[in-house]
Coordinates of C-alpha atoms and ligand atoms in Angstrom, one line a residue:
X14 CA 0.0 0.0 0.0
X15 CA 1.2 3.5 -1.5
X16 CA 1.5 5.8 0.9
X17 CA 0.1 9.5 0.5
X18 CA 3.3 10.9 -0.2
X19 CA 4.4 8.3 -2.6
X20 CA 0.9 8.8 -4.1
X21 CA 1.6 12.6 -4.9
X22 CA 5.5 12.0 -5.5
X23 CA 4.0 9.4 -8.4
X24 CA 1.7 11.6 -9.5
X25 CA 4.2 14.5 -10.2
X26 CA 6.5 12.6 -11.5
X27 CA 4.3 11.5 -14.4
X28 CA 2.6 15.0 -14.5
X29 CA 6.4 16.8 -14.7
X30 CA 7.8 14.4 -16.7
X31 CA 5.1 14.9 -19.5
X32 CA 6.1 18.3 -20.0
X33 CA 9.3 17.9 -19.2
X34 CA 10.1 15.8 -22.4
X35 CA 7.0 17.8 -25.0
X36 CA 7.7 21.6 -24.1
X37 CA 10.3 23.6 -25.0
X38 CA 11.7 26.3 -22.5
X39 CA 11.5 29.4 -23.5
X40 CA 9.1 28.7 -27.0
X41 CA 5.8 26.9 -25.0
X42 CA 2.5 27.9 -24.3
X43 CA 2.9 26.4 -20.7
X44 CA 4.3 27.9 -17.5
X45 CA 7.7 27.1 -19.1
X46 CA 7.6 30.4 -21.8
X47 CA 9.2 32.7 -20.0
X48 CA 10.9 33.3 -16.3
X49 CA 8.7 33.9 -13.5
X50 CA 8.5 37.8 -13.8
X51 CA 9.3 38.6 -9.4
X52 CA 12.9 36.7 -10.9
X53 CA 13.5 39.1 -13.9
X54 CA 13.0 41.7 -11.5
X55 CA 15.2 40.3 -9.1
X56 CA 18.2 40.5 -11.0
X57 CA 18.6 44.0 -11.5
X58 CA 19.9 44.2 -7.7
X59 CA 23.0 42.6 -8.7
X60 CA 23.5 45.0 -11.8
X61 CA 27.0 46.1 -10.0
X62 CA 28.1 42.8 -9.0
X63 CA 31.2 41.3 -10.8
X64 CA 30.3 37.6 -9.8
X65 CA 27.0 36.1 -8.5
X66 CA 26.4 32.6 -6.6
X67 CA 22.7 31.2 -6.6
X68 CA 20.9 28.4 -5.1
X69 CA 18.1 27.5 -7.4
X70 CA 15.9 24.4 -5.3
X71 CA 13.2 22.5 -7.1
X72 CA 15.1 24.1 -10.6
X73 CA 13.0 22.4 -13.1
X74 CA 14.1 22.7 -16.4
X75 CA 16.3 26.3 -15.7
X76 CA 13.1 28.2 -16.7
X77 CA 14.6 31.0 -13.9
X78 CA 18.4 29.5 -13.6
X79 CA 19.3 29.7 -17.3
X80 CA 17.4 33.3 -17.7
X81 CA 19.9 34.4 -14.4
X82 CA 22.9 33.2 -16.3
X83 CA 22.1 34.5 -19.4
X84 CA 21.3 38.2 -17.8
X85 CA 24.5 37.3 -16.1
X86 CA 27.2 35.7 -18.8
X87 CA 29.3 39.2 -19.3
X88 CA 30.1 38.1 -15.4
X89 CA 30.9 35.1 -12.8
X90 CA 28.0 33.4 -12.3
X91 CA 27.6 30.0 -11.2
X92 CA 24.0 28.7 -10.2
X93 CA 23.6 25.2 -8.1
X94 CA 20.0 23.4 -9.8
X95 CA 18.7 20.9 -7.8
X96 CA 15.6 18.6 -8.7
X97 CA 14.4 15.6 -7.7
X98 CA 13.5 14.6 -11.6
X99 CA 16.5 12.9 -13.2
X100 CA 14.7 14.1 -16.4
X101 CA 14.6 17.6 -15.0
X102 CA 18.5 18.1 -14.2
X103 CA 18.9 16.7 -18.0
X104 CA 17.0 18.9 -19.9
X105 CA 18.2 21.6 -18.1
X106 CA 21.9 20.8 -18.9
X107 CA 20.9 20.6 -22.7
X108 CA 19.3 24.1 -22.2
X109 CA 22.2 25.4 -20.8
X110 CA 24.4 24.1 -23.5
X111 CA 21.7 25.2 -25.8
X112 CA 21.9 29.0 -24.1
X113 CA 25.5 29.0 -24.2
X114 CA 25.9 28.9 -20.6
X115 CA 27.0 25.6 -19.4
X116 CA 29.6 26.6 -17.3
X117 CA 27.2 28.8 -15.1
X118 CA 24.8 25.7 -14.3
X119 CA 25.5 23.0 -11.9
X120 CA 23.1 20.0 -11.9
X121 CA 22.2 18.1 -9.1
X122 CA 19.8 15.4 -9.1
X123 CA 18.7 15.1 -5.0
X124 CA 15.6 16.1 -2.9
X125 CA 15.5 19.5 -1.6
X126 CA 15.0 17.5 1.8
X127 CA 18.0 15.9 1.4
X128 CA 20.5 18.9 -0.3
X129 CA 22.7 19.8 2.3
X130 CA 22.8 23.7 1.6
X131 CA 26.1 25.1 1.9
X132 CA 26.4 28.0 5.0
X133 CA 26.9 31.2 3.9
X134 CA 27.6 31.5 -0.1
X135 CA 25.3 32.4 -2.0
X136 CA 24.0 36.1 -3.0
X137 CA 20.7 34.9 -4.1
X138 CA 18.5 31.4 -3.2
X139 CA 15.3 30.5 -5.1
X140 CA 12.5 28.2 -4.5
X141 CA 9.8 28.9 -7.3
X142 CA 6.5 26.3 -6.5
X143 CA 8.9 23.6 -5.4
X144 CA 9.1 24.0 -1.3
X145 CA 5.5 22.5 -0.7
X146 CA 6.8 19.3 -2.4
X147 CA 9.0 18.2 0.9
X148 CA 8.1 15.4 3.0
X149 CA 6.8 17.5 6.1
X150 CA 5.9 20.6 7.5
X151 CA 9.0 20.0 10.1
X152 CA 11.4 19.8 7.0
X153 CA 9.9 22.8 5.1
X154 CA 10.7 24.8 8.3
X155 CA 14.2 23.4 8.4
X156 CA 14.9 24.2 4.8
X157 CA 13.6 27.6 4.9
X158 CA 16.3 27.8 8.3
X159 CA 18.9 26.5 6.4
X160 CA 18.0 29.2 3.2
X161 CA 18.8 32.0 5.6
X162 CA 21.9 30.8 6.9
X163 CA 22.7 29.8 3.3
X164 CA 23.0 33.4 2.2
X165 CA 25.8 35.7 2.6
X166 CA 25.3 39.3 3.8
X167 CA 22.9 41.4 1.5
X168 CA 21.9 38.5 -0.4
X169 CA 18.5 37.9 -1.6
X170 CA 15.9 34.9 -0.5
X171 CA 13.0 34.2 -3.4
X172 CA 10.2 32.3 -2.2
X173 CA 6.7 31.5 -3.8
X174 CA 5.0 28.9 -2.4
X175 CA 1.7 27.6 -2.6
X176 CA -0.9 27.4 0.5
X177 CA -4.5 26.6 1.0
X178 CA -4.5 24.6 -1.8
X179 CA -8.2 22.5 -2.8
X180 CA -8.5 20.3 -5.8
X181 CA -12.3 19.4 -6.9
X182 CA -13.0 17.2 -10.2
X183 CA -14.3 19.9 -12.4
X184 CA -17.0 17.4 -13.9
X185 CA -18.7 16.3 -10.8
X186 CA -17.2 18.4 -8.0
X187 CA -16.1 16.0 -5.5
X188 CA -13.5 17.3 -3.2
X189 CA -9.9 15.5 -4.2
X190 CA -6.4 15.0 -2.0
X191 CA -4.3 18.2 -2.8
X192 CA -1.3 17.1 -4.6
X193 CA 1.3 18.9 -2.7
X194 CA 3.2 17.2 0.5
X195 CA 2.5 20.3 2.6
X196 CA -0.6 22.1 2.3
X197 CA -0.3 25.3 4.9
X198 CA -2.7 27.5 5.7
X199 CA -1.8 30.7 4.1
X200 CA -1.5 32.5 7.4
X201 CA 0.7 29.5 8.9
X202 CA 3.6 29.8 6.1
X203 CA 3.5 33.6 6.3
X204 CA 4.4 33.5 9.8
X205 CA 6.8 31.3 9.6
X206 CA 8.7 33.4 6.9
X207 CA 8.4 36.3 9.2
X208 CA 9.8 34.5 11.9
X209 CA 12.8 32.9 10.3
X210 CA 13.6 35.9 7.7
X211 CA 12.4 38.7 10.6
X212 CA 16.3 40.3 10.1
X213 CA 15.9 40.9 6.0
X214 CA 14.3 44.0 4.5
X215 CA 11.7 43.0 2.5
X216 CA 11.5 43.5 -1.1
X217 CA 8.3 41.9 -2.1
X218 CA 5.7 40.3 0.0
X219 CA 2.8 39.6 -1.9
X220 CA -0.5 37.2 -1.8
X221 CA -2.2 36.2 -5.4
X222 CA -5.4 34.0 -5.3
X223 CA -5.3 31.3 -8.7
X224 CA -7.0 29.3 -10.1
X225 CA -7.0 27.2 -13.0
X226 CA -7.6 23.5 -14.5
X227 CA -5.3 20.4 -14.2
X228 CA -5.0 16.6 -15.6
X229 CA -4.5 14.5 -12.4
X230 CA -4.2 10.8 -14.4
X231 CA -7.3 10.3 -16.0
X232 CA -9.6 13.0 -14.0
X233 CA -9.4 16.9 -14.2
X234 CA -9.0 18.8 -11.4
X235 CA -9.8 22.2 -10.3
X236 CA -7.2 23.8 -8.6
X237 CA -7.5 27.0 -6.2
X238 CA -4.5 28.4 -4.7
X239 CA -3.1 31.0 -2.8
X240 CA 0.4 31.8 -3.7
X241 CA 2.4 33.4 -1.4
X242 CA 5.7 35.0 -2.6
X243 CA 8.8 36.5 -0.4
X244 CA 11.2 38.1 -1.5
X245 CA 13.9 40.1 0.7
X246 CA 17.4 40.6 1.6
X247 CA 19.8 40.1 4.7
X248 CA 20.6 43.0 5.9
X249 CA 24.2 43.3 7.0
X250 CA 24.1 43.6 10.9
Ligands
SAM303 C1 6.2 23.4 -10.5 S1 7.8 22.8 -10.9 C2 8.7 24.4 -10.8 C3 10.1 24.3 -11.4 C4 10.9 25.5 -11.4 N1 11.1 26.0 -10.0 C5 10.2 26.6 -12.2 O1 9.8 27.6 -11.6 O2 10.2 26.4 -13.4 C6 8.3 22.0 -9.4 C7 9.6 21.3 -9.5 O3 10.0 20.9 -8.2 C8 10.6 19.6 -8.3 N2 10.4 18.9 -7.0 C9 9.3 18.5 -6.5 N3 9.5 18.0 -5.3 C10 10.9 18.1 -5.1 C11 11.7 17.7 -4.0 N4 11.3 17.1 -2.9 N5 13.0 17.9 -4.1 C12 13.5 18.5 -5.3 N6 12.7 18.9 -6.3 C13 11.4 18.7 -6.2 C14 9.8 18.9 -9.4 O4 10.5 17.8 -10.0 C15 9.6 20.1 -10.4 O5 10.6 20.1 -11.3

């Protein structure tokens, strides 16, 4: 017997994976056409920096990563991508290649859970729609702990996370199990942010309701959301 993470780990896998291998980054129709617009502002706060170290967790294909290196390739830029997805890490190596910036883009194929995040290196750590996909609550509030401590002096913290989430078959309306690992209350992950980033000056904290249609195997599912993002910097003390 599956349990209910293996059930939603399965279920992503085979949802991720489909796109993964039919859309192209950068040239889809899907959430994979173009950075997520809180990065593209992001990087214009390291305009005057000669090199640049990110932590990208839950990277995906690169869809943010390869547009940092890119903005960044006049510079030093190296960017550690971590995914669980083996197919992930490899399309995002081809895109790199593809982009011309292969030797910005570090690949590693691990659980966020389980990527030991180095102390104090890196100017900028994001986690686009990936941090709801760990094991538990417990870990989620260990990861974020380990983010902080992650970044060095003035760097920047970029989270958007998913809370409240409810999924209902669209057809009949029956109330399904959310597909993410940890499903917060939107008030519940705020908090915690506060708590663990309360030193940082904060750059964009912002709430957007969503909603919108998804294939879960054979059934579609309704999906309502709201997606918290965080974005702010350690200030030096
Ligand atoms: C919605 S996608 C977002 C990808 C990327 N951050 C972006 O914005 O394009 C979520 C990604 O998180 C990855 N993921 C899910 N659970 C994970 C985990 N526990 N550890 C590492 N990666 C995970 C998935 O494989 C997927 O690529």
């Amino acid at each position: 017997m599956k349990t209910r993470i293996e059930k939603i780990r399965e279920s992503e896998r085979q949802s991720h994976t489909e796109i993964y291998s039919k859309e192209i980054l950068y040239n889809s129709d899907s959430w994979l056409k173009k950075p997520i617009k809180t990065v593209q502002d992001i990087v214009t706060y390291f305009a005057d920096y000669d090199a640049l170290r990110v932590l990208d967790l839950g990277c995906g294909v690169g869809r943010n990563s390869i547009f940092i290196a890119e903005w960044f390739s006049e510079k030093k830029c190296l960017i550690d991508c971590v995914d669980i997805l083996e197919i992930a890490i490899e399309k995002l190596l081809t895109n790199a290649q593809e982009c011309g910036v292969t030797e910005s883009i570090n690949g590693y194929v691990d659980a966020i859970e389980h990527y030991q995040i180095k102390k104090g290196i890196y100017d900028l750590i994001i986690v686009v729609s990936a941090l709801e996909h760990v094991e538990s609550k417990e870990i989620l509030l260990k990861k974020l702990q380990e983010m902080e401590e992650g970044l060095k002096p003035n760097g920047i913290v970029c989270l958007v996370i998913n809370s409240e989430v409810n999924e209902r078959k669209t057809d009949t309306l029956e109330e399904l199990d959310p597909q993410f690992e940890v499903n917060l209350e939107t008030n519940e992950i705020q908090s915690y942010i506060e708590k663990i980033f309360n030193k940082y000056e904060p750059i964009k904290n912002s709430l957007s309701y969503q909603e919108y249609d998804i294939p879960r195997g054979e059934i579609i599912s309704h999906l309502t959301t709201n997606v918290v993002t965080y974005v702010g910097r350690k200030i030096i003390t």
